[in-house]
Tab-separated table of C-alpha atoms and ligand atoms in Angstrom:
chain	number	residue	atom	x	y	z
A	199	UNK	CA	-18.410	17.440	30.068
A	200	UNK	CA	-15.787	15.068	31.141
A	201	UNK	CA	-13.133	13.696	27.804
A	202	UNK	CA	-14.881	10.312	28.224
A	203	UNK	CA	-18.425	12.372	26.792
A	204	UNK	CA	-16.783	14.174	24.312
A	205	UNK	CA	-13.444	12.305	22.900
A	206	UNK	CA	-12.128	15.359	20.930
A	207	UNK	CA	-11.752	16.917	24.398
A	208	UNK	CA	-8.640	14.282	24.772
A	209	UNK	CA	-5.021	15.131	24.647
A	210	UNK	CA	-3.483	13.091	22.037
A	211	UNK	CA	0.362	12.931	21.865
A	212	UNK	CA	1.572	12.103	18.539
A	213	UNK	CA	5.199	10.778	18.384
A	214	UNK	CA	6.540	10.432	14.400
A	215	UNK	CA	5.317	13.219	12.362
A	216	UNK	CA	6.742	11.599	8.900
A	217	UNK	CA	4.677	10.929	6.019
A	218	UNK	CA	1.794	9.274	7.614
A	219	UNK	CA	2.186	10.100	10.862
A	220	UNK	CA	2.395	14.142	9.580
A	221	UNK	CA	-0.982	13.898	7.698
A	222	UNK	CA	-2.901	11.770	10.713
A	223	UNK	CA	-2.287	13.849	13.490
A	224	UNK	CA	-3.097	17.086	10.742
A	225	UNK	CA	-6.024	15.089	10.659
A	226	UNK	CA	-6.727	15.270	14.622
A	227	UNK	CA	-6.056	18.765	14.660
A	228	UNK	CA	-8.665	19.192	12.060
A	229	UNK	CA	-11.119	17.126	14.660
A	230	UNK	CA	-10.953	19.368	17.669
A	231	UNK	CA	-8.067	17.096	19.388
A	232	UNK	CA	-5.155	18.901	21.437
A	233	UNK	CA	-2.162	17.225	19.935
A	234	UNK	CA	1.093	17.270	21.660
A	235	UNK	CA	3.369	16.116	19.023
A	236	UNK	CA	7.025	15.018	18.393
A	237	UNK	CA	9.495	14.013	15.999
A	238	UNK	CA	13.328	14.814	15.995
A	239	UNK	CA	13.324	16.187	12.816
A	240	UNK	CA	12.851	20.076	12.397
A	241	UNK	CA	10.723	20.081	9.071
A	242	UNK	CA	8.516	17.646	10.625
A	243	UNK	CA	8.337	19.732	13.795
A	244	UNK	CA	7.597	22.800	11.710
A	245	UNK	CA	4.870	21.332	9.413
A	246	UNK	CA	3.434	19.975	12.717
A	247	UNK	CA	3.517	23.469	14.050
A	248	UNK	CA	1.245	25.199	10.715
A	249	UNK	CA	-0.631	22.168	11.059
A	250	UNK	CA	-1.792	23.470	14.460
A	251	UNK	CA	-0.215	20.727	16.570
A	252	UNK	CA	1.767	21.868	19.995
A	253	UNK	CA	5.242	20.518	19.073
A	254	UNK	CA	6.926	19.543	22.405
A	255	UNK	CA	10.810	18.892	22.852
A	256	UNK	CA	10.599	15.375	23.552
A	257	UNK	CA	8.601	12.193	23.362
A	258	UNK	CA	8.128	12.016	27.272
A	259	UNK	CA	7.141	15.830	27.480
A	260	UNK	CA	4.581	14.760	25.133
A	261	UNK	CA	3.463	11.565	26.480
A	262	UNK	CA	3.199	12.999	30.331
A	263	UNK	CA	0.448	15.182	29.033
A	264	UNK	CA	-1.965	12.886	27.213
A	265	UNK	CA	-5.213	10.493	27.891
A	266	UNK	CA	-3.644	8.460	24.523
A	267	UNK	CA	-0.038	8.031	22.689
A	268	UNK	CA	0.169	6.882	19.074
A	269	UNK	CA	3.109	6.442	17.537
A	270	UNK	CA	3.875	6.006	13.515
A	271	UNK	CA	7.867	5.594	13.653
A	272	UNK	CA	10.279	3.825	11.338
A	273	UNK	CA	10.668	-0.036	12.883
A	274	UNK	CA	10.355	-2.410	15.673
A	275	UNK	CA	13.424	-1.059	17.984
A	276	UNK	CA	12.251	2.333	17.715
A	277	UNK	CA	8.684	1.674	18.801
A	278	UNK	CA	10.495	-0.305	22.126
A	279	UNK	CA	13.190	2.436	22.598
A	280	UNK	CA	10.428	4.940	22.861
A	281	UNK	CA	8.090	3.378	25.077
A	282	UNK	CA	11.333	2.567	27.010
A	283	UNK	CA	11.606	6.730	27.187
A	284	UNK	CA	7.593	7.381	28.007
A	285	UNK	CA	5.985	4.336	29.800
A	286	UNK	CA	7.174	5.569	33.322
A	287	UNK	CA	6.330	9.282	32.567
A	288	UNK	CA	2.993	8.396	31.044
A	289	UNK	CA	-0.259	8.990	33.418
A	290	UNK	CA	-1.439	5.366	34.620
A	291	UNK	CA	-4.062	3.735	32.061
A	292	UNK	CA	-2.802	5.919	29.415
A	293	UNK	CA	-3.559	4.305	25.852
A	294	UNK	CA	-1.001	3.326	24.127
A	295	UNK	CA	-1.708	2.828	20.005
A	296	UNK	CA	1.462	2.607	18.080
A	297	UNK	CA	0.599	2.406	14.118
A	298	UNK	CA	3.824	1.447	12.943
A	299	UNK	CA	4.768	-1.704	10.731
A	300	UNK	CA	6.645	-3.926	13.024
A	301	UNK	CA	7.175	-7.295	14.106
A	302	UNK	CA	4.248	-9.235	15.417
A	303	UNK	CA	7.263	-10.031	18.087
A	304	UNK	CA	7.931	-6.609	19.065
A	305	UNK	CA	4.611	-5.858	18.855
A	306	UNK	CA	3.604	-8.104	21.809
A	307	UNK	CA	6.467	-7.034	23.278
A	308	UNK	CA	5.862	-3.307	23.065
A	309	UNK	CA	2.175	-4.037	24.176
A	310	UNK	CA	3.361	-6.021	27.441
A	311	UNK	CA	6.035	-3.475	28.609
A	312	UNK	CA	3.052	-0.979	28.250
A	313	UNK	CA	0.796	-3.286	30.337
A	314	UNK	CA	3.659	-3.826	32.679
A	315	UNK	CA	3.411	-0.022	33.104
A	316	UNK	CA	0.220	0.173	34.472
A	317	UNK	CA	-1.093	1.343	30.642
A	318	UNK	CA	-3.265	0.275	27.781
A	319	UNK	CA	-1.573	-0.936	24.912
A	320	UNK	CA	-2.907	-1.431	21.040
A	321	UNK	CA	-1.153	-2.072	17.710
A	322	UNK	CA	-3.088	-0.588	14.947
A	323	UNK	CA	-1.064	-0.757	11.631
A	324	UNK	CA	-2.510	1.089	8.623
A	325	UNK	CA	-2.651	0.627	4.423
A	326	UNK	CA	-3.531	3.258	2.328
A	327	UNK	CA	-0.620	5.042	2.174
A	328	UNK	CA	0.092	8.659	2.697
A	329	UNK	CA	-3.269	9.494	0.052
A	330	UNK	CA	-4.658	7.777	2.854
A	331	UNK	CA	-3.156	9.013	5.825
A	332	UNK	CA	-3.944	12.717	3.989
A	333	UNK	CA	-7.385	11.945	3.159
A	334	UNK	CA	-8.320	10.362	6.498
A	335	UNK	CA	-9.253	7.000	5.183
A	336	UNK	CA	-7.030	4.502	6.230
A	337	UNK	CA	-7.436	1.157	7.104
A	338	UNK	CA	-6.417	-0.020	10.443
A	339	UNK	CA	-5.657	-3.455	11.770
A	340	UNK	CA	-5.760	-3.686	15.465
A	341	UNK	CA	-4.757	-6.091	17.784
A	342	UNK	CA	-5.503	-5.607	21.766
A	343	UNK	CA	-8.157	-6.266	24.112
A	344	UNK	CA	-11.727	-5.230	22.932
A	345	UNK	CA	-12.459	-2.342	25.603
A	346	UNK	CA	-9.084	-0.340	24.403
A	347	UNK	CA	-10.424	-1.043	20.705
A	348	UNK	CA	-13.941	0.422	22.159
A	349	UNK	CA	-11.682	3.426	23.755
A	350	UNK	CA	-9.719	4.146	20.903
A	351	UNK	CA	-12.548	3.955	17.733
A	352	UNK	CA	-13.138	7.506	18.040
A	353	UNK	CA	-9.751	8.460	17.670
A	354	UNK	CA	-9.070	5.870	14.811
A	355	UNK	CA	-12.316	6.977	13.250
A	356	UNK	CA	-10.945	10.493	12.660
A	357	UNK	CA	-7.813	9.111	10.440
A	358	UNK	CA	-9.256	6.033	9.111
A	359	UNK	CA	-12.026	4.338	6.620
A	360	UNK	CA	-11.938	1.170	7.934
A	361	UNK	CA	-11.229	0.317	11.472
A	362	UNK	CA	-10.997	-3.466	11.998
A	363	UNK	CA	-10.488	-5.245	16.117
A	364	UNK	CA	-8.637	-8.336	14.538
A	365	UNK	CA	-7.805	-9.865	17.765
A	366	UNK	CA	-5.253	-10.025	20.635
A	367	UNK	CA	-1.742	-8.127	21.104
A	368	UNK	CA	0.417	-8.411	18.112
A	369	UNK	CA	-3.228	-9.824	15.785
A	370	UNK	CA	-3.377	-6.468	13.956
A	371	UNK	CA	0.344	-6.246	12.728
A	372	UNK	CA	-0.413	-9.948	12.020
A	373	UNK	CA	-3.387	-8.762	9.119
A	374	UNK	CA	-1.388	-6.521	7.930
A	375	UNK	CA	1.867	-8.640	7.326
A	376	UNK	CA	-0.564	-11.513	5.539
A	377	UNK	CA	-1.579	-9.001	3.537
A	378	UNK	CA	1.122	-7.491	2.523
A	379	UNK	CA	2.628	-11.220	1.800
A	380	UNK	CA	-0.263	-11.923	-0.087
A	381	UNK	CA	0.174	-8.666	-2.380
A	382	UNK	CA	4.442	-9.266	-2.798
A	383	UNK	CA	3.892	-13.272	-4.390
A	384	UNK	CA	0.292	-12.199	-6.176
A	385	UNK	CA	2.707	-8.949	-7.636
A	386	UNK	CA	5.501	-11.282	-8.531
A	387	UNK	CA	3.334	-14.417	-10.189
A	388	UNK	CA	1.349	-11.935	-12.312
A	389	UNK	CA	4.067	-10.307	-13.677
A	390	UNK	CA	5.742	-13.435	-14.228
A	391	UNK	CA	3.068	-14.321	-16.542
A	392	UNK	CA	2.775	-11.013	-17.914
A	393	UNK	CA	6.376	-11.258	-19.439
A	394	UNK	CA	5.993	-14.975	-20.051
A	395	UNK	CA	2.892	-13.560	-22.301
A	396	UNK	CA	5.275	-10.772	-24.061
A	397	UNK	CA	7.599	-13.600	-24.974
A	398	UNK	CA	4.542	-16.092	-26.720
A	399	UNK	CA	3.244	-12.912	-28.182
A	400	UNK	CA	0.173	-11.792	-26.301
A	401	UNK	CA	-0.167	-8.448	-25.508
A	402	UNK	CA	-1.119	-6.424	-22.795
A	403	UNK	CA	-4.566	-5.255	-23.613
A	404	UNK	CA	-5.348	-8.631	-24.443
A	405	UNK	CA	-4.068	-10.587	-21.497
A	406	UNK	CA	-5.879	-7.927	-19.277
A	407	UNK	CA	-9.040	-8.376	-20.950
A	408	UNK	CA	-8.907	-12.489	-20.737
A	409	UNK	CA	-7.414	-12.319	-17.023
A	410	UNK	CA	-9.481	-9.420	-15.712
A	411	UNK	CA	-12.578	-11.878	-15.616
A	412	UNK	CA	-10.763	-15.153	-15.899
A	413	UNK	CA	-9.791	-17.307	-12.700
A	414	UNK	CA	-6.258	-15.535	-12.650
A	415	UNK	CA	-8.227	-11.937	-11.444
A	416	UNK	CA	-6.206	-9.993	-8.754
A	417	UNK	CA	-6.059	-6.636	-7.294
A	418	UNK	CA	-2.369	-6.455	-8.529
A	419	UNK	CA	-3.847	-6.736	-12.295
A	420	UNK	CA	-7.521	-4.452	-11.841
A	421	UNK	CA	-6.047	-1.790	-9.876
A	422	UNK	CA	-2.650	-1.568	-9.942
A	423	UNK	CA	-1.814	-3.115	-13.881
A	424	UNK	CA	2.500	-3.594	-13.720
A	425	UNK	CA	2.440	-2.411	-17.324
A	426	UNK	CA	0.985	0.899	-18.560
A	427	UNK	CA	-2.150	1.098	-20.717
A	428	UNK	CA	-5.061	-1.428	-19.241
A	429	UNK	CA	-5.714	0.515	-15.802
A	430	UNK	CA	-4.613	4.324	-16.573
A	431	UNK	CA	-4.287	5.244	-12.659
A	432	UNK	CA	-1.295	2.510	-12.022
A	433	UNK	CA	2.159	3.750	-10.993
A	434	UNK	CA	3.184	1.912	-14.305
A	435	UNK	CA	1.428	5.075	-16.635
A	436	UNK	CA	3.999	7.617	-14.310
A	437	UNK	CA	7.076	5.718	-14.654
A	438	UNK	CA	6.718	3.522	-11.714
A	439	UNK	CA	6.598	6.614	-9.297
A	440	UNK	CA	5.405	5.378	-6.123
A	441	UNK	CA	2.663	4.408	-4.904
A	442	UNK	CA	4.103	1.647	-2.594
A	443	UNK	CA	7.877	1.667	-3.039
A	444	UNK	CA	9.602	-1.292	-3.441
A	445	UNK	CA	11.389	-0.435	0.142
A	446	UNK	CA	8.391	-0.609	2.002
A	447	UNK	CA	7.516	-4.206	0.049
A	448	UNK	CA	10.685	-5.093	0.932
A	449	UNK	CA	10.682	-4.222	4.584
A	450	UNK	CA	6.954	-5.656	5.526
A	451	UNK	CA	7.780	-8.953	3.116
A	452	UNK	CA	10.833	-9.205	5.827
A	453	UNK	CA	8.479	-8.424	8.877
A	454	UNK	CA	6.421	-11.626	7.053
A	455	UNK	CA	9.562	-13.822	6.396
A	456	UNK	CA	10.514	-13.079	10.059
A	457	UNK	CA	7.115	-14.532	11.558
A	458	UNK	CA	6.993	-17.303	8.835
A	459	UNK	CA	10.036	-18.569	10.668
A	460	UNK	CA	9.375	-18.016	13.522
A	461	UNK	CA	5.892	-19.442	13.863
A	462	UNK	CA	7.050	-22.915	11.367
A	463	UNK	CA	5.163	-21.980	8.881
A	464	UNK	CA	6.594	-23.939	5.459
A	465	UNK	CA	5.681	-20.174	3.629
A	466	UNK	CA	8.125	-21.270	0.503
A	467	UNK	CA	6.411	-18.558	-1.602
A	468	UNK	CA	6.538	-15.580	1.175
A	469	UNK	CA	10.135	-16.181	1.888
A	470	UNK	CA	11.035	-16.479	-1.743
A	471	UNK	CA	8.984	-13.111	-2.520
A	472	UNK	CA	11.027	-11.423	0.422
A	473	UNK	CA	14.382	-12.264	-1.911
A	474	UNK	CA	13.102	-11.246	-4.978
A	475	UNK	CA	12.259	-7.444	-3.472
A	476	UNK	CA	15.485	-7.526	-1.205
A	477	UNK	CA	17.452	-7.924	-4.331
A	478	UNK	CA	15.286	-5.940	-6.041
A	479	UNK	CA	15.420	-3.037	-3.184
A	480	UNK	CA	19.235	-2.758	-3.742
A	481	UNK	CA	18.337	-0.749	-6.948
A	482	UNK	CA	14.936	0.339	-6.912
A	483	UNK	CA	13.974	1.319	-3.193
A	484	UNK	CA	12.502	4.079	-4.236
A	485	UNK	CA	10.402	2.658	-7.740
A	486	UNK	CA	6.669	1.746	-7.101
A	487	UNK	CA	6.562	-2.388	-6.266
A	488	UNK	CA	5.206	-3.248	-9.188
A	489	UNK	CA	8.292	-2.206	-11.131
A	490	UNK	CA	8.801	-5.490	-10.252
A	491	UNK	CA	8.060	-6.577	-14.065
A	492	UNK	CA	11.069	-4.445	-15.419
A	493	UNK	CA	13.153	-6.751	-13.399
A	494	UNK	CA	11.631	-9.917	-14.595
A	495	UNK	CA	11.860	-8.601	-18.377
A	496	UNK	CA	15.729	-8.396	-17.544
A	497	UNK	CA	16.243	-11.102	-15.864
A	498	UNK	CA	14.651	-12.967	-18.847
A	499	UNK	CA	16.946	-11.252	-20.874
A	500	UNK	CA	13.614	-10.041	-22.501
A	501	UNK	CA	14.820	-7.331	-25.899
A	502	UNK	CA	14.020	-4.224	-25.423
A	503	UNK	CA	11.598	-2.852	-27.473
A	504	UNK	CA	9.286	-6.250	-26.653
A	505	UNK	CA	7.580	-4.998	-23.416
A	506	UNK	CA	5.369	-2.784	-24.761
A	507	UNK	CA	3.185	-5.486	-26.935
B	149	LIG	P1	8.873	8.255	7.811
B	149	LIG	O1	10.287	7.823	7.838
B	149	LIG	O2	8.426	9.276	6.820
B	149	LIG	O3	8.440	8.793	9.269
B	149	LIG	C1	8.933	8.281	10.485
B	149	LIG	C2	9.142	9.466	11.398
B	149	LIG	O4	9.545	9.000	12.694
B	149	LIG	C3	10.273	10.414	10.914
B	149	LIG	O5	9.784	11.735	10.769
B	149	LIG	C4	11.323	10.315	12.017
B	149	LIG	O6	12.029	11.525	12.233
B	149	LIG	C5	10.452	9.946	13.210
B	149	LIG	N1	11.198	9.399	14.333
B	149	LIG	C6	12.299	8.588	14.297
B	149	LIG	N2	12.699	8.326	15.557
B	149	LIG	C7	11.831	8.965	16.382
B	149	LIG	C8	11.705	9.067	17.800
B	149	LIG	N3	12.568	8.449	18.616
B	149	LIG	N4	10.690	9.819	18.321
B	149	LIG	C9	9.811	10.445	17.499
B	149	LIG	N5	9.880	10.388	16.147
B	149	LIG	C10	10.875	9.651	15.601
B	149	LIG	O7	8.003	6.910	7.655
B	149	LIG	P2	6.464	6.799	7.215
B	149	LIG	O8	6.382	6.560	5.749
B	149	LIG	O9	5.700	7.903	7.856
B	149	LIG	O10	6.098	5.398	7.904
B	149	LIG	C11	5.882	5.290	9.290
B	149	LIG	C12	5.421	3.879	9.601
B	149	LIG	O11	4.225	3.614	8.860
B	149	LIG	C13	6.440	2.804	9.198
B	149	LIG	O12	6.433	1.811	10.188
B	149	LIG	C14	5.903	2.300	7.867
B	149	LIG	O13	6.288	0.968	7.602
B	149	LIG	C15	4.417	2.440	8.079
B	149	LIG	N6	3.622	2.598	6.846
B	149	LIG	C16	4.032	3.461	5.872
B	149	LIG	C17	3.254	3.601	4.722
B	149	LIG	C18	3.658	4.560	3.629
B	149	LIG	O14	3.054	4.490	2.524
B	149	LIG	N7	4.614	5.459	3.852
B	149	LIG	C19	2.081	2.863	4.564
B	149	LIG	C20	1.676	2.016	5.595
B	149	LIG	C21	2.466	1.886	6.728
């Protein structure tokens, strides 16, 4: 039986072994796949290693080996940097898949160095977070041409929920970034009016019972409430305990500010959500996003005491 008949018979290299990328390629393991994985970091190396990956001492030994290379590393100039390091060791028409939140820019970037190699090149950012990444249920967003989507579903399958060909190179970071945009100025505007509602005197069960069917409705109030009580699973019932932390708001509302400008988009409301969680970032990276509300209530010099109506 040749890899193409049976696509757990592929050797995946797996470069990034950090929260998500840990979990996935646990996840691969777990589906019969040969992983050849990577990171520079010993404890990721050693959980990697119990996980039943072959940990390799570097990205290209890694990357010379496999049919497919995904990568889930920090930013933008990492994701070129590496491919910089692999492309010419790589076998020709490997697949490239990097899963990283970057730059729709680099992203077309990365993917035309790889095709410029001789390779196959897809960007497949994620959500669902490292419950997701553990759990195997991911979304993905990809953007690439529709026979690599075909080539990679299997492999995407095993760490994801939802797999989703949105379009071209660079379309899938694209999803991901509206989305993301979408969440930051629906996060900010509710709790806006959540602490505009403290200050008139409605409280928080009953603005969640009027809005939860009302025309103001949002994912940010049904399933992830910024004020603890009215949906018991939020990060707001655990102290704001992430969650989504406010750094990765902050870095994919910056990835959405970047291609606002650059594509002339008048996005007054994205770029103006990417300042509020900068500033906020500065001294809550590491609170869930929708902490958010805490920094409203001070900035409205809201008494203490009054936020829990
Ligand atoms: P992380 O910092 O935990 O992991 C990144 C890993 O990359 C680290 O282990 C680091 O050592 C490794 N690395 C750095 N340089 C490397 C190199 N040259 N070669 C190989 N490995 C290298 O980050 P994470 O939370 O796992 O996130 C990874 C990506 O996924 C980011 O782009 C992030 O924006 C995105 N993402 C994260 C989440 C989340 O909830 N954590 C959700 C969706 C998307």
């Amino acid at each position: 039986m040749t890899s193409a008949d049976n696509p757990s018979a592929q050797k995946v290299a797996f470069l990034g072994l950090g929260h998500m990328g840990g979990p996935m390629a646990a996840n691969l393991v777990r589906a019969g796949y040969e992983v050849l994985a990577f990171d520079p970091v010993p404890a990721a190396q050693d959980q990697a290693r119990a996980d039943g990956a072959t940990v390799v001492d570097t990205a290209v030994a890694a990357a010379a080996e496999a049919e497919i290379v995904i990568t889930m590393l920090p930013n933008g100039r990492i994701v070129l940097d590496v491919y910089g390091d692999v492309l010419p060791a790589a076998k020709p028409g490997t697949l490239f898949i990097d899963c990283s939140t970057i730059d729709v820019a680099d992203a077309k970037k990365a993917a035309e160095a790889v095709v410029a190699a001789g390779h196959r090149a897809l960007d497949a950012p994620v959500s669902g977070g490292v419950g997701g990444a553990t759990a195997g249920t991911l979304t993905f967003m990809v953007g690439g041409e529709a026979a690599d989507f075909d080539a990679a579903a299997a492999v995407l399958d095993v760490m994801g929920g939802k797999v989703v060909h949105c379009g071209g190179a660079g379309v899938g970071q694209a999803a991901k970034i509206c989305n993301n945009m979408m969440l930051g100025i629906s996060m900010i505007g509710l709790s806006e009016a959540i602490v505009l509602g403290e200050k008139l005197g409605l409280t928080h069960d009953k603005f969640y019972d009027v809005v939860s069917t009302a025309s103001g409705q949002c994912w940010s109030l049904t399933t992830y409430c910024p004020v603890p009580g009215p949906v018991p699973t939020s990060p707001s019932n655990n102290d704001y305990q992430p969650g989504f932390a406010t750094a990765l708001m902050n870095k994919d509302l910056g990835l959405a500010a970047n291609a606002l400008r650059d594509n002339g988009v008048d996005g007054r409301f994205g770029l103006l959500a990417a300042e509020i969680y900068e500033q906020f970032n500065q001294a809550a990276a590491g609170k869930d996003f929708s902490a958010i509300v805490t920094d409203i209530r001070r900035r409205s010099g809201q008494e203490p005491g009054k936020d829990t109506l």
